[in-house]
PDB file of C-alpha atoms in Angstrom:
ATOM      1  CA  UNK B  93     -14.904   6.490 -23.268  1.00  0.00           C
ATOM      2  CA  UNK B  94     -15.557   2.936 -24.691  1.00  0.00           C
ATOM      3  CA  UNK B  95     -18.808   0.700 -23.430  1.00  0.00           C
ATOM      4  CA  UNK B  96     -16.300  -1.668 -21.844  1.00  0.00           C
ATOM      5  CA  UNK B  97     -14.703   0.668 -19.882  1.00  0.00           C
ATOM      6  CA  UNK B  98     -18.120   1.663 -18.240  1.00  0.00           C
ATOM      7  CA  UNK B  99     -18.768  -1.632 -17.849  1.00  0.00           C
ATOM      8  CA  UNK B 100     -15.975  -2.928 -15.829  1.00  0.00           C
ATOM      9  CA  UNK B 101     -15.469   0.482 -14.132  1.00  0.00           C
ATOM     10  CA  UNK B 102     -19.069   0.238 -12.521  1.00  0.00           C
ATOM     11  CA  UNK B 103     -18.534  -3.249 -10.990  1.00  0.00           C
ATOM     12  CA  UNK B 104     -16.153  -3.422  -7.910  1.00  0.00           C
ATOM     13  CA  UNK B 105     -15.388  -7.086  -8.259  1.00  0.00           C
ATOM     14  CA  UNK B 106     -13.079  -5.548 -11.447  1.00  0.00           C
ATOM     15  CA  UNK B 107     -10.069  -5.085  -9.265  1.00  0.00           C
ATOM     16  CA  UNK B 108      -7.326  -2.123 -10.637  1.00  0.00           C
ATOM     17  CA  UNK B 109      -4.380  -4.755 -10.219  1.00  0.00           C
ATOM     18  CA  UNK B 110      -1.504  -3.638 -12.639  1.00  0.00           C
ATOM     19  CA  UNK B 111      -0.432  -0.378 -14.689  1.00  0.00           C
ATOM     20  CA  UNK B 112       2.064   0.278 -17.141  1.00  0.00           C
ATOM     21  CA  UNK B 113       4.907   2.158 -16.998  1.00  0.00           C
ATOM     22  CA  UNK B 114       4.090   4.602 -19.362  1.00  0.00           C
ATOM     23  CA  UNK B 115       0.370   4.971 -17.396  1.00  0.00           C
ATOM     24  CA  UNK B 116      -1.428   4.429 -20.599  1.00  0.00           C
ATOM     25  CA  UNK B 117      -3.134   0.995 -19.948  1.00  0.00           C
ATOM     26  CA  UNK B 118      -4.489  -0.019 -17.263  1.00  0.00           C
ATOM     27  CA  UNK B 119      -5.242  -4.321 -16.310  1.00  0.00           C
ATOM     28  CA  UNK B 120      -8.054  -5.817 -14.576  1.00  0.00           C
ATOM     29  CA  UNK B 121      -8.900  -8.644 -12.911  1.00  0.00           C
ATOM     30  CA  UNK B 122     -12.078  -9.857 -11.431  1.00  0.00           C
ATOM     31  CA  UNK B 123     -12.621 -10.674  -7.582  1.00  0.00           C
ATOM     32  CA  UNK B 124     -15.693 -10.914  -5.680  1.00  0.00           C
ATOM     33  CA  UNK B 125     -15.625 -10.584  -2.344  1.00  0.00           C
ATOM     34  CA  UNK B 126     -15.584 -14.254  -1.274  1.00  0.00           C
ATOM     35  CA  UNK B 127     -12.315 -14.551  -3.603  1.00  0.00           C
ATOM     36  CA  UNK B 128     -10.793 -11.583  -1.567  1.00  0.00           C
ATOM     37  CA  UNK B 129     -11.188 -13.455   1.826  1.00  0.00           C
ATOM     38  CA  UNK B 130      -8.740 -15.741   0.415  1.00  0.00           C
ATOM     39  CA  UNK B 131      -6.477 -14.299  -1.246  1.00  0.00           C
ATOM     40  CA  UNK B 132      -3.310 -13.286   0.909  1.00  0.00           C
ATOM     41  CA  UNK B 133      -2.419 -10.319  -1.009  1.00  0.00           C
ATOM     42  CA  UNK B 134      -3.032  -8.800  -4.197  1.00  0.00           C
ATOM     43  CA  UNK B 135      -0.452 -10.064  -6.068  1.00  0.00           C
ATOM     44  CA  UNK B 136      -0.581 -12.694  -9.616  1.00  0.00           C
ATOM     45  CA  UNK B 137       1.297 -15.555  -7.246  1.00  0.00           C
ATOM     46  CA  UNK B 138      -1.797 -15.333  -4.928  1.00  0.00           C
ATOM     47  CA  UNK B 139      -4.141 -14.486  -7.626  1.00  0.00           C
ATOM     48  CA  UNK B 140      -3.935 -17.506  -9.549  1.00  0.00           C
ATOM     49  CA  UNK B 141      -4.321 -18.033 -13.375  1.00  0.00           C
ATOM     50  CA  UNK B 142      -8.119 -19.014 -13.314  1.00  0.00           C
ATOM     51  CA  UNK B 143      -9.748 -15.643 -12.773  1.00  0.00           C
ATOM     52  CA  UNK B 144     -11.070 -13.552 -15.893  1.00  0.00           C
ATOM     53  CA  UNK B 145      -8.802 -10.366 -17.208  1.00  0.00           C
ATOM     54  CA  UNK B 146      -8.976  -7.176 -18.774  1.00  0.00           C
ATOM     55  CA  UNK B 147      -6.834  -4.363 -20.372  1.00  0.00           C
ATOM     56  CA  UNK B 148      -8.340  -0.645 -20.719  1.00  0.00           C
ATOM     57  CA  UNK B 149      -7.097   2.648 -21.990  1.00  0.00           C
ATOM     58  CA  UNK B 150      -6.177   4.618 -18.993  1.00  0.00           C
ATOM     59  CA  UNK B 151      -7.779   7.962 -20.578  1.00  0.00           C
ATOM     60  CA  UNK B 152     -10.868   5.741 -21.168  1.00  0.00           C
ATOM     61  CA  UNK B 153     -11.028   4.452 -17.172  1.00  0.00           C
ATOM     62  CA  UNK B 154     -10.201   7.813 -15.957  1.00  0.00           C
ATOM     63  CA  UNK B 155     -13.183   9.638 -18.036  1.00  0.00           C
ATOM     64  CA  UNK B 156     -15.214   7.032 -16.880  1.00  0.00           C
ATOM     65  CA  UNK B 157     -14.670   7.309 -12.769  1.00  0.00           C
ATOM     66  CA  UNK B 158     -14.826  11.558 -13.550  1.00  0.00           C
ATOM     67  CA  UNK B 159     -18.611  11.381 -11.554  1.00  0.00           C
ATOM     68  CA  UNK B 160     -18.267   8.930  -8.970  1.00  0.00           C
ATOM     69  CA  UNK B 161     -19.558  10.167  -6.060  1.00  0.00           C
ATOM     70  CA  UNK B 162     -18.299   7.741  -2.878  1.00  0.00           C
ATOM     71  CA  UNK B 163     -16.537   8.217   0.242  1.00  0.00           C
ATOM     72  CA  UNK B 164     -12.661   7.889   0.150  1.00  0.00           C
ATOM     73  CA  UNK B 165     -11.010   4.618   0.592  1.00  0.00           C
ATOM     74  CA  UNK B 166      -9.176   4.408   3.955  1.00  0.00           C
ATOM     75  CA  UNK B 167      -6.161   3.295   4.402  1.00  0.00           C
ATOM     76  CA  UNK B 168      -3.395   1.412   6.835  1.00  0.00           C
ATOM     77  CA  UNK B 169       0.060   2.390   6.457  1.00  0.00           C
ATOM     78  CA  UNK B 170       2.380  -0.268   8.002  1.00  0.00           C
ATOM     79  CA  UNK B 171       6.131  -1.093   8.784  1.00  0.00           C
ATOM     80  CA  UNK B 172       6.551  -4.468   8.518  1.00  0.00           C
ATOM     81  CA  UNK B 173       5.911  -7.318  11.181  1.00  0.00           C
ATOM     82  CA  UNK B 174       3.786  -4.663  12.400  1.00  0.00           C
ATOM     83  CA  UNK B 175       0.197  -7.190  12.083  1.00  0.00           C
ATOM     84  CA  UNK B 176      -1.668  -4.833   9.381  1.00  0.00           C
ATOM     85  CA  UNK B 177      -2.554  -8.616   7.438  1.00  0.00           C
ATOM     86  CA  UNK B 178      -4.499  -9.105  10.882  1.00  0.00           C
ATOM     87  CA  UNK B 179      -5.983  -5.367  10.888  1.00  0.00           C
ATOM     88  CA  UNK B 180      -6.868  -6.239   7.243  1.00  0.00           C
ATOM     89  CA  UNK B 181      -9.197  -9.152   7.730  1.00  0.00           C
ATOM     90  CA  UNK B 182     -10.941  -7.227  10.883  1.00  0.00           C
ATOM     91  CA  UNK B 183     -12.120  -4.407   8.510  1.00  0.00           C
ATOM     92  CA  UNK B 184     -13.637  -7.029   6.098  1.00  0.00           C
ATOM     93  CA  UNK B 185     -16.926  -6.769   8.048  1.00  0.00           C
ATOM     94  CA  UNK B 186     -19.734  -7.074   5.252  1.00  0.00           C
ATOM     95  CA  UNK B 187     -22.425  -3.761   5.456  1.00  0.00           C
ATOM     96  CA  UNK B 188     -19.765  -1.746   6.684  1.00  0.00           C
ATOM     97  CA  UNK B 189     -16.283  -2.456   5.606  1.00  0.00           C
ATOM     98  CA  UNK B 190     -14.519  -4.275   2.777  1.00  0.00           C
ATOM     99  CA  UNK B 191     -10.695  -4.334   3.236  1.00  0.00           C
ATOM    100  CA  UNK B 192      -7.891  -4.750   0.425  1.00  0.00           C
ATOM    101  CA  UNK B 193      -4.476  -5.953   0.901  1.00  0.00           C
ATOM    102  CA  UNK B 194      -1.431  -4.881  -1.203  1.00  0.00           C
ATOM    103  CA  UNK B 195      -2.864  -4.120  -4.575  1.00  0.00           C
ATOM    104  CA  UNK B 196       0.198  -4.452  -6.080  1.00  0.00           C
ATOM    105  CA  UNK B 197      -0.702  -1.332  -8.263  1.00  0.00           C
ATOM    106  CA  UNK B 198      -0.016   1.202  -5.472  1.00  0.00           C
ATOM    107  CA  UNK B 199       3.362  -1.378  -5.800  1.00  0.00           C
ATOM    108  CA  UNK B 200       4.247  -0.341  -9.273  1.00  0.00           C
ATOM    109  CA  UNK B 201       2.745   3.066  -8.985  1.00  0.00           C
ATOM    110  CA  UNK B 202       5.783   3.490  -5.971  1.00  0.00           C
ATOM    111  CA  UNK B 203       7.970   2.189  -8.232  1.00  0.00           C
ATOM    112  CA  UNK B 204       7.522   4.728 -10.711  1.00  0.00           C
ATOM    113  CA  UNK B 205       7.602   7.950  -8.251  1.00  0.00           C
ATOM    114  CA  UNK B 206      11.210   6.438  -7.569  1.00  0.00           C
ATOM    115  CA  UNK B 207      12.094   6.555 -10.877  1.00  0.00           C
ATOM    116  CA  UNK B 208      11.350   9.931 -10.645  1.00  0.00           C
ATOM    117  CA  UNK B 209       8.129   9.896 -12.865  1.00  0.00           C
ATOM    118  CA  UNK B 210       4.956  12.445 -11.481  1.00  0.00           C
ATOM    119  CA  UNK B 211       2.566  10.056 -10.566  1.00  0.00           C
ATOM    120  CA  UNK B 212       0.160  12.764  -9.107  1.00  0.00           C
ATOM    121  CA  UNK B 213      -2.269  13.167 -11.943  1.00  0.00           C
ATOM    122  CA  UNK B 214      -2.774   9.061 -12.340  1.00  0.00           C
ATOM    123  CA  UNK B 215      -2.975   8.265  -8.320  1.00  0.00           C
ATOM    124  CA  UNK B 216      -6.555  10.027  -8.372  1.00  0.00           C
ATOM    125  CA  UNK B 217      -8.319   7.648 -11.163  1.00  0.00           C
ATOM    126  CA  UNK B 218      -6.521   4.779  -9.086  1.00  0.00           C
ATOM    127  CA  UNK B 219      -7.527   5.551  -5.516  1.00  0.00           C
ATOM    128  CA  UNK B 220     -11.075   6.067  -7.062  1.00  0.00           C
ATOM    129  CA  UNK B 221     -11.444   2.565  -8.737  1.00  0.00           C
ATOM    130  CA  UNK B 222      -9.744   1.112  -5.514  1.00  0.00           C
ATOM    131  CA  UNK B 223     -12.351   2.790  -3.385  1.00  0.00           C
ATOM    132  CA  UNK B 224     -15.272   1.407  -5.046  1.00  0.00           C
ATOM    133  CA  UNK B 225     -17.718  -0.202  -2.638  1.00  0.00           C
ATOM    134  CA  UNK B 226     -18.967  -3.642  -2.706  1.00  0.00           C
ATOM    135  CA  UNK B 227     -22.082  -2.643  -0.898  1.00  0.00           C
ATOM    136  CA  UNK B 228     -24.170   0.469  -0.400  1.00  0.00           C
ATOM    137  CA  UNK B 229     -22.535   2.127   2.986  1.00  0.00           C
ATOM    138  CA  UNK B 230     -19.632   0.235   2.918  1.00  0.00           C
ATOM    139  CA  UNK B 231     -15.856   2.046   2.974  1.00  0.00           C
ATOM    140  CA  UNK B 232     -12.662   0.216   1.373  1.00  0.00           C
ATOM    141  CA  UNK B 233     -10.187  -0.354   3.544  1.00  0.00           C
ATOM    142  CA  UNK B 234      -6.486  -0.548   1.575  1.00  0.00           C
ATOM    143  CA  UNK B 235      -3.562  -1.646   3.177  1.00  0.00           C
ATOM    144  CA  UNK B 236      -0.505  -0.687   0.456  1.00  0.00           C
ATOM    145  CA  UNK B 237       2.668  -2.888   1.002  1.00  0.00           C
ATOM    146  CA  UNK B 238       5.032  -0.812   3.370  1.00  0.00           C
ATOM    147  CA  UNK B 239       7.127  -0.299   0.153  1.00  0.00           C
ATOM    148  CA  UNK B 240       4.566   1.758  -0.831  1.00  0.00           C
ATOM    149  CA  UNK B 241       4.930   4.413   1.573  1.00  0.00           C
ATOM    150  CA  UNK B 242       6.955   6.562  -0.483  1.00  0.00           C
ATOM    151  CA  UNK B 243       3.473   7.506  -1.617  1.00  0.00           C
ATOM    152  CA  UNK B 244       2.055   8.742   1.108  1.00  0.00           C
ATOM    153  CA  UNK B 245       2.137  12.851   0.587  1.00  0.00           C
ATOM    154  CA  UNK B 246       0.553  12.002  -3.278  1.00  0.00           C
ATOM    155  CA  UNK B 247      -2.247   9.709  -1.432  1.00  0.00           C
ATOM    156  CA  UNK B 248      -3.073  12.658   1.409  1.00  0.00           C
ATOM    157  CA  UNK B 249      -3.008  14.973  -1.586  1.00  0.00           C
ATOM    158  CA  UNK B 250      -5.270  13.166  -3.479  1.00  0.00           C
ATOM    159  CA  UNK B 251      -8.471  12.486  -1.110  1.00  0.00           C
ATOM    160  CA  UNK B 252     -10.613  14.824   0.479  1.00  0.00           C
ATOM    161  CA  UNK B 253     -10.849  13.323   3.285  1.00  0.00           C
ATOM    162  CA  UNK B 254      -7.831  11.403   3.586  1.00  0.00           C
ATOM    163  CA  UNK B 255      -8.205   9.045   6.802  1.00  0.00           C
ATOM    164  CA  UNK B 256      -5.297   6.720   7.792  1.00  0.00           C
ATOM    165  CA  UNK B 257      -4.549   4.495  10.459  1.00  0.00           C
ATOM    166  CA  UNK B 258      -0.736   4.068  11.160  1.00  0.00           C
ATOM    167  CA  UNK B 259       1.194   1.170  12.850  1.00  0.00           C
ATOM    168  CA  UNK B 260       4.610   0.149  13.575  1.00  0.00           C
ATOM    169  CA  UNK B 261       6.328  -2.740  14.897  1.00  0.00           C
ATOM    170  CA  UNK B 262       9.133  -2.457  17.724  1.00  0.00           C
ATOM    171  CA  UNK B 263      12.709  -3.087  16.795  1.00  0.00           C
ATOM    172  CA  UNK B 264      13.014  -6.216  18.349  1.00  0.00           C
ATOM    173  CA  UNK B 265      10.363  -7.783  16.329  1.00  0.00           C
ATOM    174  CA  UNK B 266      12.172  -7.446  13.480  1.00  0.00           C
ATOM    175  CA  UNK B 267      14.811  -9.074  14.823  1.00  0.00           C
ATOM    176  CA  UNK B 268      12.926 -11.978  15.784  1.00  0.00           C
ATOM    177  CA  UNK B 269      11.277 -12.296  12.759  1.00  0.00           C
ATOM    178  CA  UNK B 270      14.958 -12.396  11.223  1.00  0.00           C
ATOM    179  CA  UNK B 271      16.070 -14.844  13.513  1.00  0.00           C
ATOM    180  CA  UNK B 272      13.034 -16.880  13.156  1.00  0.00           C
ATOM    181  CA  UNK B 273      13.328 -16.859   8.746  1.00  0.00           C
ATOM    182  CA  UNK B 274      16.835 -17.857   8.828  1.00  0.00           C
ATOM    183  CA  UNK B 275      18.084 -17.209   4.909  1.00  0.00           C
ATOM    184  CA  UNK B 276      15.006 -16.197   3.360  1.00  0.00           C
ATOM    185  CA  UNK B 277      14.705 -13.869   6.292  1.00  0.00           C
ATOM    186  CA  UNK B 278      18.312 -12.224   5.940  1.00  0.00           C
ATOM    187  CA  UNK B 279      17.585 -11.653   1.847  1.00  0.00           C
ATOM    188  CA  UNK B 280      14.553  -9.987   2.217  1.00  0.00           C
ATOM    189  CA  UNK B 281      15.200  -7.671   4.919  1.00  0.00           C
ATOM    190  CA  UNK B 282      18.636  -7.105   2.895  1.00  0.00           C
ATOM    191  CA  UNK B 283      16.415  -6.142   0.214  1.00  0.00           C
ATOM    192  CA  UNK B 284      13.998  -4.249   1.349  1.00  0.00           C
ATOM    193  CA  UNK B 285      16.995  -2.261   3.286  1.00  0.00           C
ATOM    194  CA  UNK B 286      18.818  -1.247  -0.058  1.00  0.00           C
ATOM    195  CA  UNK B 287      14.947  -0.203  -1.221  1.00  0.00           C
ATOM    196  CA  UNK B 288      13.948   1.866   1.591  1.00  0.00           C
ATOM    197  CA  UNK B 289      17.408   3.223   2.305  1.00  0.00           C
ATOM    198  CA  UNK B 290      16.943   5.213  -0.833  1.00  0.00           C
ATOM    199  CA  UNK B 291      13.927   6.978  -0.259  1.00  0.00           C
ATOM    200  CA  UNK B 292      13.686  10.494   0.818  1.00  0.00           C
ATOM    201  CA  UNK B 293      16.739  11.737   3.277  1.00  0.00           C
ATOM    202  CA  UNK B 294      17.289   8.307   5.128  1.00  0.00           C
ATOM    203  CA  UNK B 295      20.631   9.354   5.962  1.00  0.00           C
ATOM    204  CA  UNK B 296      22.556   5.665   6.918  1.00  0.00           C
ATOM    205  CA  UNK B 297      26.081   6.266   6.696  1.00  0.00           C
ATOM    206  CA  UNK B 298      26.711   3.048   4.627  1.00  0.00           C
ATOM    207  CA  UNK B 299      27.229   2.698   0.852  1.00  0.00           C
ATOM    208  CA  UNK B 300      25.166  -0.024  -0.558  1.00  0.00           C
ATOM    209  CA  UNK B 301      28.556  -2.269  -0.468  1.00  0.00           C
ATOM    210  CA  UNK B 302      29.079  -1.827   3.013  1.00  0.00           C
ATOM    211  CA  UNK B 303      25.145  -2.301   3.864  1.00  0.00           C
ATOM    212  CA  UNK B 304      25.071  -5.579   2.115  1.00  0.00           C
ATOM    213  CA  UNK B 305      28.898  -6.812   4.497  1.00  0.00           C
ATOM    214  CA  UNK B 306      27.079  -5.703   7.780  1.00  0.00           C
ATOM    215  CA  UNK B 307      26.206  -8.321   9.796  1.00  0.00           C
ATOM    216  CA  UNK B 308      22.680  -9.766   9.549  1.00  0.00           C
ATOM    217  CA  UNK B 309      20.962  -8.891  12.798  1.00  0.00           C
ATOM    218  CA  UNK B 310      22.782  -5.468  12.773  1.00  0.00           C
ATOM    219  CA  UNK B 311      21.525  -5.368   8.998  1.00  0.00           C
ATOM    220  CA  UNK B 312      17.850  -5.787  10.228  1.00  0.00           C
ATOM    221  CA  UNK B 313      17.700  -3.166  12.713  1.00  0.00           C
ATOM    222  CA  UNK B 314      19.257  -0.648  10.396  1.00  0.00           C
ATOM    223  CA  UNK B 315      16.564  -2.178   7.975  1.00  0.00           C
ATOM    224  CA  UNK B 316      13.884  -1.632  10.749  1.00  0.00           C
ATOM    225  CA  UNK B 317      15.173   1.950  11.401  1.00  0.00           C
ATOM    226  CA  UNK B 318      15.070   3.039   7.981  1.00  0.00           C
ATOM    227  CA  UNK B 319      11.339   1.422   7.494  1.00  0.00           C
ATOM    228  CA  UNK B 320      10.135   3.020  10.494  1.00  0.00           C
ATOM    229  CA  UNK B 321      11.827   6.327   9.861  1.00  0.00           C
ATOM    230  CA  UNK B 322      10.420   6.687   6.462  1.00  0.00           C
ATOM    231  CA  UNK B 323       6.700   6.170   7.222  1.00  0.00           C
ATOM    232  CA  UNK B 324       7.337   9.418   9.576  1.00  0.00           C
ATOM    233  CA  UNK B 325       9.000  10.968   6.951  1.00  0.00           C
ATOM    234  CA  UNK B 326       5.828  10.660   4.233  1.00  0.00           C
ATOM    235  CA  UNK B 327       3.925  11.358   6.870  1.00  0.00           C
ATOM    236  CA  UNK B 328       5.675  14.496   7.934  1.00  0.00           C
ATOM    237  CA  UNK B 329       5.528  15.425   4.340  1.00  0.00           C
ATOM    238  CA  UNK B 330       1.669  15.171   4.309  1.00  0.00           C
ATOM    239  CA  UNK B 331       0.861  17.242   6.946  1.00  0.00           C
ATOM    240  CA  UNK B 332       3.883  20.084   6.628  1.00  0.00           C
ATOM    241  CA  UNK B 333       1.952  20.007   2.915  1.00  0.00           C
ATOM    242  CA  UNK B 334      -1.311  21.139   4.794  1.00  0.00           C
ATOM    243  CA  UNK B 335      -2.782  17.683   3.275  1.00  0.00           C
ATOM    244  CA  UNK B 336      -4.482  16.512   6.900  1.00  0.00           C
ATOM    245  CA  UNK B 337      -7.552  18.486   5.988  1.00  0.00           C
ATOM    246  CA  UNK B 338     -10.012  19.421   8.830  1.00  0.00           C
ATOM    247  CA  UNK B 339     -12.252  16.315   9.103  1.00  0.00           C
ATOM    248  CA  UNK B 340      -9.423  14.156   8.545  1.00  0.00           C
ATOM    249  CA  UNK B 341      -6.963  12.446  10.381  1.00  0.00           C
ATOM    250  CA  UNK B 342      -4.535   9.955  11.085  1.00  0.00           C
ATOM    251  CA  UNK B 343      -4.041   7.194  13.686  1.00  0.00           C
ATOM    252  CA  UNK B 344      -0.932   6.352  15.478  1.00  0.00           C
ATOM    253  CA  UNK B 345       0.066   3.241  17.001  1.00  0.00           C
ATOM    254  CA  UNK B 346       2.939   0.939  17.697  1.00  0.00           C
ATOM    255  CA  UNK B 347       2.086  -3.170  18.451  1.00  0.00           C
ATOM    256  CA  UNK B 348       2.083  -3.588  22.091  1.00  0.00           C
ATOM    257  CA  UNK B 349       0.643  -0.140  22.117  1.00  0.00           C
ATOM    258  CA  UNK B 350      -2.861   0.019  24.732  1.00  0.00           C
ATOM    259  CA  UNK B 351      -4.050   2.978  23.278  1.00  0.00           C
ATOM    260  CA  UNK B 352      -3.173   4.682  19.653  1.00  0.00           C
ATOM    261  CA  UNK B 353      -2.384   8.281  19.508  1.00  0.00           C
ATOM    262  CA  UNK B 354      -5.382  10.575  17.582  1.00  0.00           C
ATOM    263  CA  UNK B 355      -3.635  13.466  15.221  1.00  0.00           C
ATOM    264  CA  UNK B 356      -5.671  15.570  13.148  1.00  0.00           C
TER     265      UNK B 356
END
């Protein structure tokens, strides 16, 4: 354990933004909270190029977070157009929350488990550096990109006391919100389609020619089917895993929704 890596590892405002492929390094940049609030998401196009950096060992990081004692991070999983960004700044409430949005790490990490790498033993050292409070008594809120769903069963596996909230957007949303986008619109819901299509057992019936000649609004509700389908999926996986531990729970909700369902 290197004197650097205690260093940065005891001050929250060192963000865990990026990993490696080979999980050996681990890069840091520095946030304080006021930064946070204006920051969209945590990704280098919002980030800018002004704010100070780091690269650690990841050996070095993890021996270092081995005693933390603090409560679990929470977390919001999402499908998209589904107004976690808005859920996100209501949990930045200073004494008691601090919220995070999209470190792309849980990105990458996602990324990885598609590529069929075990992520399980490095999630732990990352959900503990994410968790780390900005003040005494407060909890992290994270809200992973919905691409990082796939992640799910490690995350519930991981924590204790794994507490999420979910949320979902109706069909027709997403249609809107394709309609509304025009081009940019139609590529990234074709996108994230051939991404999520792939995870799990989302069964479609189209090859990924065919997916990419389907029309555009019948594209984005096969899109919005498969992102909706999957959270349940990881979910499902969580708790047929027996990772919903007594004392911990999840949320359900759908926008337009008066009154979320309690499971757990």
């Amino acid at each position: 354990m290197t004197q650097d890596a205690v260093r940065i590892v005891a001050d929250p405002a060192w963000h865990a933004h990026r990993i490696n492929a080979a999980m050996s390094e681990l890069y840091f940049v520095r946030i304080d909270r006021e930064r946070h609030r204006t920051v969209t998401f945590l990704e280098d196009k919002y980030l800018g190029t002004d704010l100070e950096r780091a690269t650690l060992p990841f050996a070095a990081v993890e021996a270092a977070v081995a005693s933390f004692d603090q409560p679990d991070p929470r977390f919001i999983f999402h499908s998209s157009m589904a107004t976690s960004t808005l859920l996100t700044r209501i949990f930045d409430a200073p004494g008691a929350s601090m919220s995070l949005a999209e470190p792309i790490i849980l990105n990458e990490l996602a990324s990885l488990k598609r590529r069929g790498v075990d992520v399980g033993r490095t999630l732990p050292t990352v959900l503990k550096l994410l968790g780390r409070p900005f003040a005494a008594g407060e909890k992290i809120v994270v809200k992973p990109g919905n691409t990082a769903n796939v992640l799910i069963p490690e995350i519930a596996q991981a924590l204790p006391d794994f507490r999420a909230l979910i949320i979902e957007a109706p069909i027709r949303t997403y249609l809107r919100s394709v309609a509304k986008k025009g081009i940019f619109g139609r590529t990234v819901y074709r996108r994230l389609y051939a991404l999520l299509a792939r995870d799990r057992t989302l069964k479609t019936g189209f090859t990924p020619l065919a997916a990419i000649r389907i029309a555009t609004y019948n594209g984005a509700l096969y899109m919005g089917r498969a992102d909706r389908i999957g959270l349940h999926l990881f979910l499902g996986d969580a708790e047929q895993l027996g990772q919903l531990r007594h004392g911990g729970g999840v949320a359900r909700a759908e926008v337009g929704q008066r009154k979320p369902s309690a499971v757990g």
